JSON list of C-alpha atoms in Angstrom, two decimals:
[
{"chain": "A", "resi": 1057, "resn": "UNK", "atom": "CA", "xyz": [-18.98, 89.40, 110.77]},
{"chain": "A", "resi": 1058, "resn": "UNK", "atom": "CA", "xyz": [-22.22, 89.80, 111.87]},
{"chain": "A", "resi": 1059, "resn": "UNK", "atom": "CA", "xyz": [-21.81, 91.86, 114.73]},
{"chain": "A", "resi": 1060, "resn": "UNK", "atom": "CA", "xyz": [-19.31, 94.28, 113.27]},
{"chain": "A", "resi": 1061, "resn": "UNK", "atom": "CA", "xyz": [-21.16, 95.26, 110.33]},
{"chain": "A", "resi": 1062, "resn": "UNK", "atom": "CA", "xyz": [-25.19, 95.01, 110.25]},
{"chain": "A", "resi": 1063, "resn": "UNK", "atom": "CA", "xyz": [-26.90, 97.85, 111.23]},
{"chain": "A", "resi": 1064, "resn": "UNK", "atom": "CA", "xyz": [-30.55, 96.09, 111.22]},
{"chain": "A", "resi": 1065, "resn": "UNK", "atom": "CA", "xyz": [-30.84, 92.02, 113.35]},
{"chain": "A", "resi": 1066, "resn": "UNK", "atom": "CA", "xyz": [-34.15, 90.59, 114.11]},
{"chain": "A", "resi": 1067, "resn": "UNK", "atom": "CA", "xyz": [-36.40, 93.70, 112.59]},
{"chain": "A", "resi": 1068, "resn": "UNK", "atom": "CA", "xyz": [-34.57, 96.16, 114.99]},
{"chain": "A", "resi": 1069, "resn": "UNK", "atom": "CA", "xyz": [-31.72, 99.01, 114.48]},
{"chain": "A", "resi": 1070, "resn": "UNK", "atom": "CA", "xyz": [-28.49, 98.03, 116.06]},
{"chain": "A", "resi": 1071, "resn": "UNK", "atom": "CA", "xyz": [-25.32, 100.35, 116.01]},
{"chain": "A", "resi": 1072, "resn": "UNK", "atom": "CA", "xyz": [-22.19, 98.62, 115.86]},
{"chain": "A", "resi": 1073, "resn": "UNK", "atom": "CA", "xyz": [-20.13, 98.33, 118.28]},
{"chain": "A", "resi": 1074, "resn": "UNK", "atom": "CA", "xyz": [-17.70, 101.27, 119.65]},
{"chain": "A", "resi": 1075, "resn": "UNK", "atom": "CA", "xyz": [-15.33, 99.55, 120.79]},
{"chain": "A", "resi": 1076, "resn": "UNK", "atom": "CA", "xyz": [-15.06, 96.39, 118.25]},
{"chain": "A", "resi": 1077, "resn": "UNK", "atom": "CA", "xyz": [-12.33, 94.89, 120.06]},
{"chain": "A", "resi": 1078, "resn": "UNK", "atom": "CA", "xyz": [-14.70, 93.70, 123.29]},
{"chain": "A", "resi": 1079, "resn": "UNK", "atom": "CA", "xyz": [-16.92, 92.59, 120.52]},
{"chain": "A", "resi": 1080, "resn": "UNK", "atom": "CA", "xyz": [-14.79, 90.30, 119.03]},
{"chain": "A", "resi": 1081, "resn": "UNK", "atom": "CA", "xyz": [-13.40, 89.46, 122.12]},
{"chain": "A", "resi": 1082, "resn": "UNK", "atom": "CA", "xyz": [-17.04, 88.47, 123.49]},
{"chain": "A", "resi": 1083, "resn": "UNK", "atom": "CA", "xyz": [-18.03, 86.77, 119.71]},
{"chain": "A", "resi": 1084, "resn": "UNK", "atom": "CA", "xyz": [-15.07, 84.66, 120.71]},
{"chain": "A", "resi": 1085, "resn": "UNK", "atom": "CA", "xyz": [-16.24, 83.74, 124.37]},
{"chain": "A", "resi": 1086, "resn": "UNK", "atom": "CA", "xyz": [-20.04, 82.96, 123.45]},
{"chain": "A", "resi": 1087, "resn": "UNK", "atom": "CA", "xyz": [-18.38, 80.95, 120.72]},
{"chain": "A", "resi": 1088, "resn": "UNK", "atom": "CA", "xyz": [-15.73, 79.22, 122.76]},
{"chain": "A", "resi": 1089, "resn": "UNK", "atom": "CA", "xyz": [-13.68, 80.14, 119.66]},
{"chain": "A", "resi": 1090, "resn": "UNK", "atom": "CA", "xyz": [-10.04, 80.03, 120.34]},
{"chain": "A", "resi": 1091, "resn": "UNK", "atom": "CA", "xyz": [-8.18, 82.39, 117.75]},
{"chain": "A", "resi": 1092, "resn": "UNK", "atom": "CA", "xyz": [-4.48, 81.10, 117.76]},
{"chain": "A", "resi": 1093, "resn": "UNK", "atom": "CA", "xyz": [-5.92, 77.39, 116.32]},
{"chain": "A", "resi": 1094, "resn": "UNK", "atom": "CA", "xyz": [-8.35, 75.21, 114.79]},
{"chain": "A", "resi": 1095, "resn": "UNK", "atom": "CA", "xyz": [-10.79, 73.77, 116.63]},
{"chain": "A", "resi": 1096, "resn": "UNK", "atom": "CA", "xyz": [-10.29, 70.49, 114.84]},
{"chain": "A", "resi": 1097, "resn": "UNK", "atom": "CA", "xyz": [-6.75, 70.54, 115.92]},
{"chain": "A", "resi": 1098, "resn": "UNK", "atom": "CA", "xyz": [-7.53, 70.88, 119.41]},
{"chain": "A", "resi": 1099, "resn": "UNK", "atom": "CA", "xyz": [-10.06, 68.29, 120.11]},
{"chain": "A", "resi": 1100, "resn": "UNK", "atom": "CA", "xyz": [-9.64, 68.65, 124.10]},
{"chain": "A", "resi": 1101, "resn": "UNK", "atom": "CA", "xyz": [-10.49, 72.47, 124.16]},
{"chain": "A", "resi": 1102, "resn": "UNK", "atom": "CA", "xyz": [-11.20, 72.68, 127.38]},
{"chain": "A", "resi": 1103, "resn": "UNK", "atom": "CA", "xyz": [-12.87, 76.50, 128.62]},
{"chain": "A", "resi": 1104, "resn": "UNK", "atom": "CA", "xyz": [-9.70, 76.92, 130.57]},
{"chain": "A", "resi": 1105, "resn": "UNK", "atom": "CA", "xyz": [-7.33, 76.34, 127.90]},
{"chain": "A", "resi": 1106, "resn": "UNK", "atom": "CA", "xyz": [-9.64, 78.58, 125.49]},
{"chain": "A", "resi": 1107, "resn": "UNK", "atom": "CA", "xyz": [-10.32, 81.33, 127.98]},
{"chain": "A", "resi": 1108, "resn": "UNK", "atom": "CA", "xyz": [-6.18, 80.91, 127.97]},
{"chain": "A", "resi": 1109, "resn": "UNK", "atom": "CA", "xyz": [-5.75, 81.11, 124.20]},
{"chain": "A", "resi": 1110, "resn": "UNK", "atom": "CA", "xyz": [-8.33, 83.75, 123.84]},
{"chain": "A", "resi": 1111, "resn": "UNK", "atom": "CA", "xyz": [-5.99, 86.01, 126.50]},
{"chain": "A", "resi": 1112, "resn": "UNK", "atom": "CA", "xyz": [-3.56, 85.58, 124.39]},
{"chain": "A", "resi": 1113, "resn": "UNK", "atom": "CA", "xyz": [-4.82, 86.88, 121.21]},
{"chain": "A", "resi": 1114, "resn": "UNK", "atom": "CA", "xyz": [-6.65, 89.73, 123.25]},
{"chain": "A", "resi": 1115, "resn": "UNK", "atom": "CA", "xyz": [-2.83, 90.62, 123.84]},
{"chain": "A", "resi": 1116, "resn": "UNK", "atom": "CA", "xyz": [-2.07, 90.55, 120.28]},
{"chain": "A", "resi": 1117, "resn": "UNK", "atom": "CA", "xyz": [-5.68, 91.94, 118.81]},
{"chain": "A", "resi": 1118, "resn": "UNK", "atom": "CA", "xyz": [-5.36, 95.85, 118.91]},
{"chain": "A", "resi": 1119, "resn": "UNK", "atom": "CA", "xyz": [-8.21, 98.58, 118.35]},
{"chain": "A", "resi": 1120, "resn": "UNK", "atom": "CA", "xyz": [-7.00, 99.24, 115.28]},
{"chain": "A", "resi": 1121, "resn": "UNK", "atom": "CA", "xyz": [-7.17, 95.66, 114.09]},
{"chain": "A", "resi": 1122, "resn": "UNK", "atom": "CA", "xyz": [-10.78, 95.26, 115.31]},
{"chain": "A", "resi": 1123, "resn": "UNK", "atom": "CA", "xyz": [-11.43, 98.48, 113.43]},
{"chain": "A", "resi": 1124, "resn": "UNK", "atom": "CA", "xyz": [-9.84, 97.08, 110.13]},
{"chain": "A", "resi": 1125, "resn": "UNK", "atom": "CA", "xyz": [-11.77, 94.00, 110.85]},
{"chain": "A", "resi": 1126, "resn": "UNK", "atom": "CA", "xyz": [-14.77, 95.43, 110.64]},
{"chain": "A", "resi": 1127, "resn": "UNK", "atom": "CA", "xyz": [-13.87, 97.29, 106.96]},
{"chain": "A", "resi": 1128, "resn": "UNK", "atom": "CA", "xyz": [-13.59, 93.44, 106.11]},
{"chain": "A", "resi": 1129, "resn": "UNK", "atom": "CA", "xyz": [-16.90, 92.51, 107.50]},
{"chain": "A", "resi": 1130, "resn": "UNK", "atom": "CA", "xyz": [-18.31, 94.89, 105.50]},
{"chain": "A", "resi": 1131, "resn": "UNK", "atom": "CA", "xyz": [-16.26, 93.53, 102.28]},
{"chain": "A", "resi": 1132, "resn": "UNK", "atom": "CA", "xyz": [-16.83, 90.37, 102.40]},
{"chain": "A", "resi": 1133, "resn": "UNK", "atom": "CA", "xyz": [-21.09, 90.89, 103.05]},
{"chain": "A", "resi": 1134, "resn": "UNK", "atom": "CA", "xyz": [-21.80, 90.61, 100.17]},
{"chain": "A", "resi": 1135, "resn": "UNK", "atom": "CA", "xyz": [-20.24, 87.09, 98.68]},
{"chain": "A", "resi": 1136, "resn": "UNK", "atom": "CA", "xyz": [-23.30, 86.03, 101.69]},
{"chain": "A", "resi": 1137, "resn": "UNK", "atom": "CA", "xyz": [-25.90, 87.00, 98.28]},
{"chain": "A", "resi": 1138, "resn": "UNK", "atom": "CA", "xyz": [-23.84, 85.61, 95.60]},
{"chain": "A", "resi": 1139, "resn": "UNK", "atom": "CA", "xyz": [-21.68, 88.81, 94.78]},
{"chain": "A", "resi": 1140, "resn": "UNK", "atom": "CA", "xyz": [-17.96, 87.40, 94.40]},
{"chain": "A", "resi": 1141, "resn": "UNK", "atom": "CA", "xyz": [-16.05, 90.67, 92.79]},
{"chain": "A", "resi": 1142, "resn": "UNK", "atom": "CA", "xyz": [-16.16, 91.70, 96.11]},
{"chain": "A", "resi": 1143, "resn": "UNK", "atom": "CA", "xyz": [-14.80, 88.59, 97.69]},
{"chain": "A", "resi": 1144, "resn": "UNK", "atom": "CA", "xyz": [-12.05, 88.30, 94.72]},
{"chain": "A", "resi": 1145, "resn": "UNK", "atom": "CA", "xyz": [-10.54, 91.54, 95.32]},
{"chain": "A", "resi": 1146, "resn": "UNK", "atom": "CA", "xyz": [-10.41, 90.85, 98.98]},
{"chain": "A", "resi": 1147, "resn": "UNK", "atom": "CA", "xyz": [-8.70, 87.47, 98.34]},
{"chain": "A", "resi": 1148, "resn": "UNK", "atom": "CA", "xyz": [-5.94, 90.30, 96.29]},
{"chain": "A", "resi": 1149, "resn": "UNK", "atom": "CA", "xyz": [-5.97, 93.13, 98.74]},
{"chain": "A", "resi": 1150, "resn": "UNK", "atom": "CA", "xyz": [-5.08, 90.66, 101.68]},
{"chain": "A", "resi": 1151, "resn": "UNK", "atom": "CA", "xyz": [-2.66, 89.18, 99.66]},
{"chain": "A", "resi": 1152, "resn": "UNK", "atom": "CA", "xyz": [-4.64, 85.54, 100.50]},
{"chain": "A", "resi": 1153, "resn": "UNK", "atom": "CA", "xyz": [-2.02, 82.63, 99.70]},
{"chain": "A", "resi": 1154, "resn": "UNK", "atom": "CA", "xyz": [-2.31, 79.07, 101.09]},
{"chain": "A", "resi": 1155, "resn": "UNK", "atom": "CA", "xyz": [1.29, 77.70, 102.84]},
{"chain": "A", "resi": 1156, "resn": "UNK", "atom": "CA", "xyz": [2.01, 75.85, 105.83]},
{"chain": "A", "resi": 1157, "resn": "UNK", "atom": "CA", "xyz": [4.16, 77.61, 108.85]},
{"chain": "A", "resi": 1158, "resn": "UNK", "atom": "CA", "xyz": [4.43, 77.45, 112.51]},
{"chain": "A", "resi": 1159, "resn": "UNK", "atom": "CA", "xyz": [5.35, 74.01, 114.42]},
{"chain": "A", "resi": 1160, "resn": "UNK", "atom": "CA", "xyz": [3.71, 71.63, 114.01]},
{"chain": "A", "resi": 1161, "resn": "UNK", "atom": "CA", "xyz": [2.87, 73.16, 110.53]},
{"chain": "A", "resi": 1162, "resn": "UNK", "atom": "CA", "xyz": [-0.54, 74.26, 109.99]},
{"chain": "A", "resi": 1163, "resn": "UNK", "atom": "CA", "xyz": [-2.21, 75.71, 106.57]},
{"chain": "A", "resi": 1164, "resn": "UNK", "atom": "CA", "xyz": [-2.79, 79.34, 106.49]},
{"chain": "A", "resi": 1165, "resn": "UNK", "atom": "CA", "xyz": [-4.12, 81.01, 103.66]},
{"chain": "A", "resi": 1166, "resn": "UNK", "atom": "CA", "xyz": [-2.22, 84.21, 104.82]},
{"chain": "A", "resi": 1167, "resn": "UNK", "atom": "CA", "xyz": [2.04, 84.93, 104.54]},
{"chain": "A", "resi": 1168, "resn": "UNK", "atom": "CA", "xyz": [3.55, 84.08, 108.01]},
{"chain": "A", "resi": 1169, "resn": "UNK", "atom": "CA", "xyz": [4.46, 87.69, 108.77]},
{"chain": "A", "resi": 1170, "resn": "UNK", "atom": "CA", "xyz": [0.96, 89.28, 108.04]},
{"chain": "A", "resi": 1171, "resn": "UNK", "atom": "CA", "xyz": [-0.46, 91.52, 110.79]},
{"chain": "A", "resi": 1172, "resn": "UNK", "atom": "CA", "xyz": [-2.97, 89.89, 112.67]},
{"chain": "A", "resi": 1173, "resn": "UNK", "atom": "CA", "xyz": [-5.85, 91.71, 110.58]},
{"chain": "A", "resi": 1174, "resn": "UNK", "atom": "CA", "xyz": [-4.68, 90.94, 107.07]},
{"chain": "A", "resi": 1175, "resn": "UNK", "atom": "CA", "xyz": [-4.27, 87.46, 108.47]},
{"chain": "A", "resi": 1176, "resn": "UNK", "atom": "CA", "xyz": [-7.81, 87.27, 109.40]},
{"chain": "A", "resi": 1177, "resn": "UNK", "atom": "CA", "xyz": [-9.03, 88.74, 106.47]},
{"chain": "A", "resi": 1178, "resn": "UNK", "atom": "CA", "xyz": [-7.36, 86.71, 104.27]},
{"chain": "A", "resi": 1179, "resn": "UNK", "atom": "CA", "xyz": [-8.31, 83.28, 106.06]},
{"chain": "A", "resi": 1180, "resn": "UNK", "atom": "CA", "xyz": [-11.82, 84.42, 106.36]},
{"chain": "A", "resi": 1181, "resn": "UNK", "atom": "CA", "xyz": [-12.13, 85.40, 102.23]},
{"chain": "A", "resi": 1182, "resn": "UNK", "atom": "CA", "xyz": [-10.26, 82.49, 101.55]},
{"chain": "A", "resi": 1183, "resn": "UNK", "atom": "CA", "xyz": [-12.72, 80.07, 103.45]},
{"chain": "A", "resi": 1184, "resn": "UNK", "atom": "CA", "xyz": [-15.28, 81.72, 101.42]},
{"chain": "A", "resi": 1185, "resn": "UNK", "atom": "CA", "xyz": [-14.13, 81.30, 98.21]},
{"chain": "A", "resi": 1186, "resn": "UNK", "atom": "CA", "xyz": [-13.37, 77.36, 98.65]},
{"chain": "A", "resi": 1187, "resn": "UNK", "atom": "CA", "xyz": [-17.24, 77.31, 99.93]},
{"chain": "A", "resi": 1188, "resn": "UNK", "atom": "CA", "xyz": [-18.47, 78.99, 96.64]},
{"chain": "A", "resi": 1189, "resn": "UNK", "atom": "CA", "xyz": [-16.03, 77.30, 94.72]},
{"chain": "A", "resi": 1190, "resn": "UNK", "atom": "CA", "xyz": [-16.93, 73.78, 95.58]},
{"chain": "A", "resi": 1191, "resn": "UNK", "atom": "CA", "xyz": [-20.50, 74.70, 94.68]},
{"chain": "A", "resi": 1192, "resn": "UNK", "atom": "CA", "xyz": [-21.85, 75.41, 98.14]},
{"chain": "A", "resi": 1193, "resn": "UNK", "atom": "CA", "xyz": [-22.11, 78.86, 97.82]},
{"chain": "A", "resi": 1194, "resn": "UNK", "atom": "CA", "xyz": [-25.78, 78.58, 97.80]},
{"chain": "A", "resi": 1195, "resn": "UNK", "atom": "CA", "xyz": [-25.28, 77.93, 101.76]},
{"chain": "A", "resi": 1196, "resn": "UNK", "atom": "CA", "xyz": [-24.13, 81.28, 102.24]},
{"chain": "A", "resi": 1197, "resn": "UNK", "atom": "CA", "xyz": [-26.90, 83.46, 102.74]},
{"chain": "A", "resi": 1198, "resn": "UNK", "atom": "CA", "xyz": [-28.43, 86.35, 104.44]},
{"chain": "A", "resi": 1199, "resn": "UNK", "atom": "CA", "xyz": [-31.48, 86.09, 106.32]},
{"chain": "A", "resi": 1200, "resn": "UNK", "atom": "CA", "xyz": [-34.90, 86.99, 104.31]},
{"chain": "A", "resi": 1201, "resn": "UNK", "atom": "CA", "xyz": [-36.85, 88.39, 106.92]},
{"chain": "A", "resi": 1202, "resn": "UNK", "atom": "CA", "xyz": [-37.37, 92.22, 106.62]},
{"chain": "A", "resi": 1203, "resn": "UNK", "atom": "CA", "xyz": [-35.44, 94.53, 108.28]},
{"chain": "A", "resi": 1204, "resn": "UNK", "atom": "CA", "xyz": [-32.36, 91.50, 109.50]},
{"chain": "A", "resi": 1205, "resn": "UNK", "atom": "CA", "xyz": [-29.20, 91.95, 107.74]},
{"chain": "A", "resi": 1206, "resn": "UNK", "atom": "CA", "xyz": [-27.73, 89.30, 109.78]},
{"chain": "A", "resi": 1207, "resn": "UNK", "atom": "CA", "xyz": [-25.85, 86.41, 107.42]},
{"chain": "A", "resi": 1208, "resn": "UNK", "atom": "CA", "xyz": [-25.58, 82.71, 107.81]},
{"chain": "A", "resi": 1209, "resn": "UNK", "atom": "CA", "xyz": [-24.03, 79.38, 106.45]},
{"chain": "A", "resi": 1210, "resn": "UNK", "atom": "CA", "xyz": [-27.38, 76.91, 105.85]},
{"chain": "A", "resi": 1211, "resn": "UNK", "atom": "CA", "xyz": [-27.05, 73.31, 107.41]},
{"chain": "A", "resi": 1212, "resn": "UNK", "atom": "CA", "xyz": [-30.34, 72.20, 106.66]},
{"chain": "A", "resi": 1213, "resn": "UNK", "atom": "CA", "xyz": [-30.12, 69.47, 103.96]},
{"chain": "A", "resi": 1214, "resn": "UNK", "atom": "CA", "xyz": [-31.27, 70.99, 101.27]},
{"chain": "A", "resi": 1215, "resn": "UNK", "atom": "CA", "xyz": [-30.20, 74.38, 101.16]},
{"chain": "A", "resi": 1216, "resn": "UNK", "atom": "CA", "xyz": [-33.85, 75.81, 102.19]},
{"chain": "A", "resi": 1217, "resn": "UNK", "atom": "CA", "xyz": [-33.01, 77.55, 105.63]},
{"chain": "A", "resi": 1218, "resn": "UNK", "atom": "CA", "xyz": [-33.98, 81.29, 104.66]},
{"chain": "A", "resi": 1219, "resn": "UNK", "atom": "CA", "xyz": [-33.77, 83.01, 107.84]},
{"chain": "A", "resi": 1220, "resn": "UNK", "atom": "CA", "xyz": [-31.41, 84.01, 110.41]},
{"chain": "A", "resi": 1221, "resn": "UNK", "atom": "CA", "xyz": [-33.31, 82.35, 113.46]},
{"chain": "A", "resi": 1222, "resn": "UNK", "atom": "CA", "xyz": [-36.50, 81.68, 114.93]},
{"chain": "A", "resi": 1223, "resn": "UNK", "atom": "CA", "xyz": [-37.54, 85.16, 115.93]},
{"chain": "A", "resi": 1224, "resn": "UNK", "atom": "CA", "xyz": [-37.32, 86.27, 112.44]},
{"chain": "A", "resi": 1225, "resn": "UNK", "atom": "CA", "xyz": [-38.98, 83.13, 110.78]},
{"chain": "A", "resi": 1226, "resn": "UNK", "atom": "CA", "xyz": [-41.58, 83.79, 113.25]},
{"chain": "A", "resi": 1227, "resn": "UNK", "atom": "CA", "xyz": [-42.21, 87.53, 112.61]},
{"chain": "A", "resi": 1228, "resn": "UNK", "atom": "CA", "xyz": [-41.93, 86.90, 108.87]},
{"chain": "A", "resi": 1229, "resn": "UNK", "atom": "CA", "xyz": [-44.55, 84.25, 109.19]},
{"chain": "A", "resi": 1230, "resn": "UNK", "atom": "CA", "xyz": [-47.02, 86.82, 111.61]},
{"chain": "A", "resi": 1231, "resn": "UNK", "atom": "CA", "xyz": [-46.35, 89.78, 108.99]},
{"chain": "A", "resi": 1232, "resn": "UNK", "atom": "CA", "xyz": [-47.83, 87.05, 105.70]},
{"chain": "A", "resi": 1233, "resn": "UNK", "atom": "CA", "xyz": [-50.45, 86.27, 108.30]},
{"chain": "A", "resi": 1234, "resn": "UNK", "atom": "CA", "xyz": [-51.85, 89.14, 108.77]},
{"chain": "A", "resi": 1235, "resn": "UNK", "atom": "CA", "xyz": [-51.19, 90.46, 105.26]},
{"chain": "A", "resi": 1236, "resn": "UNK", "atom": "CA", "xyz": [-53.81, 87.14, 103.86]},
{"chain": "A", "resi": 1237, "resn": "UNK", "atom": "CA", "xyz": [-56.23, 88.52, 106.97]},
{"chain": "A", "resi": 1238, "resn": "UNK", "atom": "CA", "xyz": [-56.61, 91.71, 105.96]},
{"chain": "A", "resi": 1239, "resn": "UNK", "atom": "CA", "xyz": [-56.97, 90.33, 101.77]}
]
């Protein structure tokens, strides 16, 4: 989500990617996500067998999925600060309904024959909702630091992680710094 859709990370301008499909493609590899399945269904990932599975969905991922992805970045930003119309209509739009398919069977929150981007979309807004909806939503967040629209799930144990990452806890920190030395 993050690199399809912010415009501002770490107090600088970015431009989002031109061509969104290398982007996801390279989210994916500095991830060592593996599209076609969970990684808690796959326990012995190795980086051959996801380098594999990620060729495979590069196959199947076109431009004009990454673009539509990125339209869904942008629509579901928001539930990230608590705004769930937004997220709601998404769940609607992408026609988001849980069922089990493929062999062995694993749960989907998308139909089986959705195009790769609805699927996404649908999974993604779905895994949102159950987070908000089992009270957790408070762990979704965007990071506080000026100028970084980057967003972020919260690990910490009590919910009190308010930026993105260290460079932007530290600038944040240096700007209320010098703000007291100058008071």
């Amino acid at each position: 989500m993050n690199e399809l859709h912010v415009t501002q990370a770490r107090g600088r301008p970015v431009t989002p990617p031109a061509d969104r499909r290398a982007a996801l493609l390279e989210a994916f590899a500095r991830e060592s996500w593996a599209p076609s399945g969970p990684p808690a269904l796959t326990p012995a990932l190795t980086d051959a067998n996801a380098a594999r599975l990620r060729d495979a969905d590069a196959d199947h991922l076109t431009d004009a999925d990454a673009d539509r992805l990125a339209e869904v970045a942008a629509e579901l930003h928001p539930a990230f600060s608590g705004d769930v119309t937004a997220l709601n209509q998404a769940l609607v739009r992408h026609a988001a309904v849980p069922n089990l398919h493929g062999d062995p069977p694993l749960l989907a929150f998308h139909a089986p024959g959705a195009e790769l981007a609805d699927a996404w979309a649908a999974d993604a807004a779905t895994a949102l909702a159950m987070v908000i909806g089992v009270g957790q939503g408070r762990r979704l967040r965007s990071c506080e630091a000026e100028g970084c629209e980057l967003v972020f799930f919260d690990i910490t144990r009590n919910a009190s992680r308010r930026f993105c990452g260290l460079p932007c806890q530290n600038r944040a920190k240096a700007s209320a710094y010098r703000a007291r030395r100058r008071t």
